[in-house]
Coordinates of C-alpha atoms and ligand atoms in Angstrom, one line a residue:
X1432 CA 76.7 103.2 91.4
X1433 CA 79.6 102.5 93.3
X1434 CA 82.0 99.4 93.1
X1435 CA 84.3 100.6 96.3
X1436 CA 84.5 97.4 98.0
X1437 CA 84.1 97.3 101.8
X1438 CA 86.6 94.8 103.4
X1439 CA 84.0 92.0 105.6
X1440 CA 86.3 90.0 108.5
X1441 CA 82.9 88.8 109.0
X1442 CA 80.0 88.5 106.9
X1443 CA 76.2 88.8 108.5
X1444 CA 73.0 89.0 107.0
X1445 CA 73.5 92.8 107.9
X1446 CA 76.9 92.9 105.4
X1447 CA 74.8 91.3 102.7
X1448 CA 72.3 94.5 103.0
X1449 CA 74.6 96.8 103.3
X1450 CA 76.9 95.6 99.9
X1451 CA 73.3 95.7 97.8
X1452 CA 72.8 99.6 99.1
X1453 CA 76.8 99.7 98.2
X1454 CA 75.9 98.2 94.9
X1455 CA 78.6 95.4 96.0
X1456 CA 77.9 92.5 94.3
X1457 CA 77.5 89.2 96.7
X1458 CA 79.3 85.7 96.3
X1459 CA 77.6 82.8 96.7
X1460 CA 78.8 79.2 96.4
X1461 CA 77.5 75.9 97.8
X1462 CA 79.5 73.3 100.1
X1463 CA 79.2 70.2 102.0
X1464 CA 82.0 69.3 103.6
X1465 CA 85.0 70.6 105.6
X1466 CA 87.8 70.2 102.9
X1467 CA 85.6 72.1 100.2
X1468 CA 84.3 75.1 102.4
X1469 CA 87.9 75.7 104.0
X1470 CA 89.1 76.9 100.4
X1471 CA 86.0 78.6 99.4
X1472 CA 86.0 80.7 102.6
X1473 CA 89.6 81.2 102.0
X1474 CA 88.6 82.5 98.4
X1475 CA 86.8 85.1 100.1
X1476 CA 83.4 84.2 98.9
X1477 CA 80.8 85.6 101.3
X1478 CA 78.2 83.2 101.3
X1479 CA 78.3 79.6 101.6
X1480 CA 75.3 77.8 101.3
X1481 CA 74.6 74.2 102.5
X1482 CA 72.2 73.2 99.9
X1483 CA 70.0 70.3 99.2
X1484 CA 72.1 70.1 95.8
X1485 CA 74.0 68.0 98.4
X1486 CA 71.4 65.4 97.7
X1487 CA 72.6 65.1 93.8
X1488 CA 76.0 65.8 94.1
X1489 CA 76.9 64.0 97.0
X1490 CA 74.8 61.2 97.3
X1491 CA 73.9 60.6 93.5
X1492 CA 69.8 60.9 94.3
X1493 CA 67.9 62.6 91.1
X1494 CA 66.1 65.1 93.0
X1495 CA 66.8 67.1 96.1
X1496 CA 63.4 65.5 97.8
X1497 CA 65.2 62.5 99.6
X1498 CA 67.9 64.5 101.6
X1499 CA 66.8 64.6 105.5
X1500 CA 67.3 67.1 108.2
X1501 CA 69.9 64.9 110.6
X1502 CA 72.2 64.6 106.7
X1503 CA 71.7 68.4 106.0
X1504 CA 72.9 68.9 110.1
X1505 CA 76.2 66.6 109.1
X1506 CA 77.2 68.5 106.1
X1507 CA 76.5 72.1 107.8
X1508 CA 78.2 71.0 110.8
X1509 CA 81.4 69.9 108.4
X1510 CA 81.2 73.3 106.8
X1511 CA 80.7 75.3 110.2
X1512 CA 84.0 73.9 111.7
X1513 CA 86.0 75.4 108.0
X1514 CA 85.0 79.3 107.8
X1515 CA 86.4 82.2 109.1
X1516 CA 84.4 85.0 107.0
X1517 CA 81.6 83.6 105.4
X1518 CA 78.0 83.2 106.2
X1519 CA 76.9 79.8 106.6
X1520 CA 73.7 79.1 105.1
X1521 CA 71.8 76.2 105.1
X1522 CA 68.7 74.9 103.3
X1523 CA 65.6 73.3 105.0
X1524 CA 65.4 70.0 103.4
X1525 CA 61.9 68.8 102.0
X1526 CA 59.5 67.8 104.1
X1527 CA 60.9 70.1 107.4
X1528 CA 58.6 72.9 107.1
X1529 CA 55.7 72.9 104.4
X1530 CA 53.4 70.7 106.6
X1531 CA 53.2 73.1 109.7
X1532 CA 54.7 76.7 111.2
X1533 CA 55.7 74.6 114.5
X1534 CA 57.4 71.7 112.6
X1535 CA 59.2 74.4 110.4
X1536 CA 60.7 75.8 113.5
X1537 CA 61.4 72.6 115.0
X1538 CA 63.6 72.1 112.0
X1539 CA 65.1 75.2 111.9
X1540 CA 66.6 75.3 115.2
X1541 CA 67.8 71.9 115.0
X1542 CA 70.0 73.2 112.2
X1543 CA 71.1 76.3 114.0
X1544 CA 71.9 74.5 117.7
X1545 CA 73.2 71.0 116.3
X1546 CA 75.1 72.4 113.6
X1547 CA 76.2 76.4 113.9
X1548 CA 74.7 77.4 111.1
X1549 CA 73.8 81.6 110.3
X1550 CA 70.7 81.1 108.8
X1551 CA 68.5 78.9 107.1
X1552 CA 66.9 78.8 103.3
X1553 CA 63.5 77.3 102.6
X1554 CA 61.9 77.8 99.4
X1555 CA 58.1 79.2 98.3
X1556 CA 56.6 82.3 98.3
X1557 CA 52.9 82.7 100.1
X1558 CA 52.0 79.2 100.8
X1559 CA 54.7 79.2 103.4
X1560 CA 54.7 82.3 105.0
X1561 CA 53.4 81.2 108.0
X1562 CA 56.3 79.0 108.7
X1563 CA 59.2 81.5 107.3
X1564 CA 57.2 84.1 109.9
X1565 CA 57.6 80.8 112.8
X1566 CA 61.4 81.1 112.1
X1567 CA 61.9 84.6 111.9
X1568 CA 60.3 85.1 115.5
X1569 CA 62.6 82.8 117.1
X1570 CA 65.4 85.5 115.6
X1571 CA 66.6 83.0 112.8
X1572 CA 67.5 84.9 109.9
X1573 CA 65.9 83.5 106.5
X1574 CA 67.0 83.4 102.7
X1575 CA 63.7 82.8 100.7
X1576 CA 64.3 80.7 97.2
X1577 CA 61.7 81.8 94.3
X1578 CA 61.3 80.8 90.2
X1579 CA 62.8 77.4 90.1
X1580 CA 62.4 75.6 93.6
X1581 CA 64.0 72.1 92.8
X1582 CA 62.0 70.9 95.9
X1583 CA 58.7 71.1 93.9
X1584 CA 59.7 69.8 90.8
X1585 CA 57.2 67.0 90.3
X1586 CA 54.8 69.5 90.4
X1587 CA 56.5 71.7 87.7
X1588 CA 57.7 68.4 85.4
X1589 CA 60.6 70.0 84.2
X1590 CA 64.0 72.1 84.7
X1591 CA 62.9 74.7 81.9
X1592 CA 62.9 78.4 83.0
X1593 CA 59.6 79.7 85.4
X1594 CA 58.0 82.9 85.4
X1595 CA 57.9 83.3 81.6
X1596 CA 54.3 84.3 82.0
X1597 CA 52.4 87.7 82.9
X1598 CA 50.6 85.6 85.8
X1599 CA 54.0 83.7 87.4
X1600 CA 55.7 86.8 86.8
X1601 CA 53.1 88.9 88.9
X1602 CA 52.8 86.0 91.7
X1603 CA 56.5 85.9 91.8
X1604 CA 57.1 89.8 92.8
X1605 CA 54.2 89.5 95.3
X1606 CA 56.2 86.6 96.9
X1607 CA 59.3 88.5 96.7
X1608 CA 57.4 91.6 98.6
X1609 CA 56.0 89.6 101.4
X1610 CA 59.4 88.0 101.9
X1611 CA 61.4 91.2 102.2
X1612 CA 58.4 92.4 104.2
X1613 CA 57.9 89.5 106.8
X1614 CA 62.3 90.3 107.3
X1615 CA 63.6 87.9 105.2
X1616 CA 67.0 88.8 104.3
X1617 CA 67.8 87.9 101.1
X1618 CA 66.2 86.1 98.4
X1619 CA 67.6 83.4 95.5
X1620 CA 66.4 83.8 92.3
X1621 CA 66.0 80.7 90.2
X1622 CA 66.2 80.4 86.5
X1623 CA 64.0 83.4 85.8
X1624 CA 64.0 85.8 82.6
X1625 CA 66.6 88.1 83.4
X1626 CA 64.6 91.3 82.8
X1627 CA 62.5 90.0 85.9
X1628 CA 65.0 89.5 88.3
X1629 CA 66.3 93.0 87.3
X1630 CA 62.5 94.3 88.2
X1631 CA 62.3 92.7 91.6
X1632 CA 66.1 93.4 93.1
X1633 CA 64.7 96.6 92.1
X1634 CA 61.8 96.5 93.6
X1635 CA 63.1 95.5 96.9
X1636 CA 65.9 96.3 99.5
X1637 CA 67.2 93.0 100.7
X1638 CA 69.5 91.4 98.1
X1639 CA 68.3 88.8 95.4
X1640 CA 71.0 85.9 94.3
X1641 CA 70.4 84.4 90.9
X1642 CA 71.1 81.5 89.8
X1643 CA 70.3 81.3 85.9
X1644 CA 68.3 84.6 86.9
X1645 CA 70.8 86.7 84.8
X1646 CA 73.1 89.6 85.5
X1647 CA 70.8 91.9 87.8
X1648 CA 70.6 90.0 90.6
X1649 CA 72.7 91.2 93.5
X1650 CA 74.7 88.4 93.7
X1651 CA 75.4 85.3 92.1
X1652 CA 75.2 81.3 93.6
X1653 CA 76.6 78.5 91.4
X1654 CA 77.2 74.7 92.5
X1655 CA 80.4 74.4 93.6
X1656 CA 80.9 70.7 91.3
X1657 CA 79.2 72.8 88.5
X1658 CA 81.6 75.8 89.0
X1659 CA 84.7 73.2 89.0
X1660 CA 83.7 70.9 86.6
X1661 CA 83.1 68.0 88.8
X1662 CA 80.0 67.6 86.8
X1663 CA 80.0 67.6 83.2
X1664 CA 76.5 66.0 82.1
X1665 CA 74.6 69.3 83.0
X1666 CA 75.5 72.1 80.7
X1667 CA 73.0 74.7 81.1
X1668 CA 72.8 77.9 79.4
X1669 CA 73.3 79.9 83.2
X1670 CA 76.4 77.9 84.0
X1671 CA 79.8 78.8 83.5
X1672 CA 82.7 76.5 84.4
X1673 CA 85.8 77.8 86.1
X1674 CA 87.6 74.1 85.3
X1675 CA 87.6 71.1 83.9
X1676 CA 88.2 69.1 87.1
X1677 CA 86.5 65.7 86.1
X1678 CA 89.0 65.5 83.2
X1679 CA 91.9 66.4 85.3
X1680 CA 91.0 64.3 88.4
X1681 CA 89.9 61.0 85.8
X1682 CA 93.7 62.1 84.4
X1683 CA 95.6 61.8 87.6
X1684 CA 93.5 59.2 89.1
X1685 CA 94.3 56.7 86.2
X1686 CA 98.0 58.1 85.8
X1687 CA 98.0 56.6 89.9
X1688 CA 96.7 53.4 88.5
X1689 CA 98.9 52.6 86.2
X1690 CA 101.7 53.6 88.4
X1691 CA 100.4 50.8 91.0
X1692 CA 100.0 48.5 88.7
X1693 CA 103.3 49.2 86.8
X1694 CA 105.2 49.2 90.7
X1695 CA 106.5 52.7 89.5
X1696 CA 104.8 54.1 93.1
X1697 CA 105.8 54.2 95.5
X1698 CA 109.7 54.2 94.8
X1699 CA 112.5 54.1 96.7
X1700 CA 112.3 58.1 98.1
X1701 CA 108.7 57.1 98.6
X1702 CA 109.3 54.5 101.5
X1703 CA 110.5 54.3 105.3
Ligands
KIV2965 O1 70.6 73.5 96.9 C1 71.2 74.4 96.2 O2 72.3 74.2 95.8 C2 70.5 75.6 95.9 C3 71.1 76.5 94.9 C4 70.9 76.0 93.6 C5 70.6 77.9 95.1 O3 69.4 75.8 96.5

């Protein structure tokens, strides 16, 4: 397999195909806001995704249900405005686009024509193929999200890992097929067994992204507050942590209060 890499100005959905036939692996990394996605695009990390995860880490909700479409539009639109190279993709929040194939669209191009998104993510396999099908006629591209899909987690109870099971497993390459069928153009993989996501991507020719789905997948997607450390109650086994930011930001931001408090800052350099 080759590990040339190609250089992208650019990156489509078409690059993202071309790097799994290249056997290129993909970058993905969420971000909500213009600061944040102006130094990830300048890391060179092809995809940026919009998520719902904007719903815990930037609004402090539990799940990702209570994000709406017009908050989803605001971060997106931040992120558009920052990026040179990457593609933008951004996630249908819940409650868009299980209900009906015309609302689903509805939402989708609000995303693309309010905020300049690439593409959109929704998650589910089967029961929502009418709806991904709505969007791809209308020449949106679509990510599909399978395994884990955070939006339905009070029907799964818990955060443990999906598709343990002959029957899930089987269920969950079907979905993958009909998505990569139907023209999806890539697929996330969500805390799966890793010898699974190494049996879809494959099984298929559009590129799969794990995320706790192990080192098969044709790309990778962390959290961008995971990656830096923003977080530090969640420790999963999937995640590794490039910093240690919450320390290091708690540091300086208490160094700056004592500084105020002690009239150490500003000082005389520090004035007009
Ligand atoms: O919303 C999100 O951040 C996601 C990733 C976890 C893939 O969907």
């Amino acid at each position: 397999m080759s590990t040339a890499k190609k250089e992208y100005k650019r990156v489509t959905v078409k690059s993202l195909v071309d790097m799994k036939k290249n056997g290129e692996k993909i970058s993905m990394l969420t971000a909500y806001d213009y600061s944040m996605a102006k130094i990830v695009d300048a890391a060179n990390v092809d995809v940026i995704l919009v998520g719902d995860s904007a719903s815990n880490v930037m609004a402090g909700h539990e799940t990702t249900l209570p994000i709406t479409l017009d908050q989803m539009i605001y971060h997106a639109s931040s992120v558009i405005r920052a990026i040179d190279r990457a593609l933008v993709v951004v996630d249908l929040p819940f409650g868009t686009y299980q209900s009906d194939p015309k609302k689903a669209l509805h939402s989708a191009i609000r995303i693309m024509k309010e905020s300049g998104a690439h593409a959109v993510k929704l998650e589910g396999g089967e029961e929502i193929k009418e709806s991904i099908k709505k969007i791809l006629n209308a020449g949106i591209p679509v990510m599909g999200h399978l395994g884990l899909t955070p939006q339905s987690i009070y029907k799964f109870g818990t955060y443990t890992v999906r598709a343990k099971e002959e029957e899930e497993a089987v269920q969950l390459m079907k979905d993958a097929k009909m998505l990569e069928k139907i023209g999806c153009f890539g697929i996330v993989l969500e805390k799966i067994p890793a010898k699974l996501t190494k049996v879809v991507s494959e099984s298929i020719s559009i590129p799969t992204i794990g995320i706790g789905g192990g080192k098969h997948a044709d790309g990778q997607v962390l959290v961008i507050h995971d990656l830096l450390g923003m977080t530090h109650e969640f420790n999963p086994r999937f995640l590794r942590r490039y910093m240690n930011l919450y320390e290091e930001m708690s540091t300086a931001i208490s160094n700056y209060v004592d500084d105020v408090k002690s009239r150490d800052f500003p000082n005389d350099e520090e004035q007009y």
